[in-house]
């Protein structure tokens, strides 16, 4: 997964663009496919593409890999406006509100998808519905990639945090979560629950937004403003995080890289992180356990996003290529067990519920996190790789190492109001 800095910091070689290996294939309709997957994820995609070529040799698939982040989304938008877009592309579901309303995407033909074995009933409702705009479906989810808990099973056992089945327990309240962090620190001789956020564009927002949603608190960001949110709930979240990352039991100012490295080296007993780091952690943590993020407050929910397939707007769409793109998307989704092996939760239920996926460990231990995803607000400026993430993430650092939770709420309110009053440059 290319959401955070971890894969980049630990060797995922992001930033290159160009044509992926294995381009071309059959002599039928061409399907140009843009994605942002490199490193280990890129290799998984190649395996899936090989399966598609084997199952549909008539398709001529031409994949291209572009740099992650704003450059990718800028190029996708420009290509759609100019009528030079590929037949299909990957889009973070959180970015859909900035693309579908502005006419940058074409809707999927659900009857055509069903012909190739993919229907709306095959997906978690909340995830599928986020792909709908104005009654039409613009995105087909490939996965859910949530923030979860990684832990050292031996340290967690010594800390008394495992039940009779070896699963985490006792962390489903603010008090229990804080007590668990203290117990882990004592049992491991180092830090308790670790979270890296300093100098990161998204981490401060992910943790706040997940907990704010667990409180069931509202956030309204109408274009033109005014912004409305629950200040008391926000203060409760930042106050809790200030207690958790107190600089004593757990460090308050770790970067994404240092937090990941500290856990991998055994200097902390538990790590709050995205499941996309699973391949790296499996190689570095002997007794690795994983679980959904606990229901610390009132409602279950894990911060998440979803890699989804979209159909960029074509200047003069070829019906045969459109049909081929639907077949390609359906086949990629149906071959997503390979994607699940990398740590991501397949969005396609027949794969997620299959014996093969359920046999994967520790993937099956946190798979339920995909049932309650907490995606970004449905506004044009939010989503993966956005400047919005950068702006709202700074408030966490203020809560932990600056002026404290009250000031953090004020800072967050200012950033939210600033974005709510802006006009969508896409004119949606």
Tab-separated table of C-alpha atoms in Angstrom, residues 130 143 154 257 279:
chain	number	residue	atom	x	y	z
A	130	UNK	CA	-18.794	5.437	-1.281
A	143	UNK	CA	-9.432	-3.506	-1.049
A	154	UNK	CA	5.211	-12.559	23.759
A	257	UNK	CA	10.026	5.659	10.216
A	279	UNK	CA	5.209	-7.691	4.665
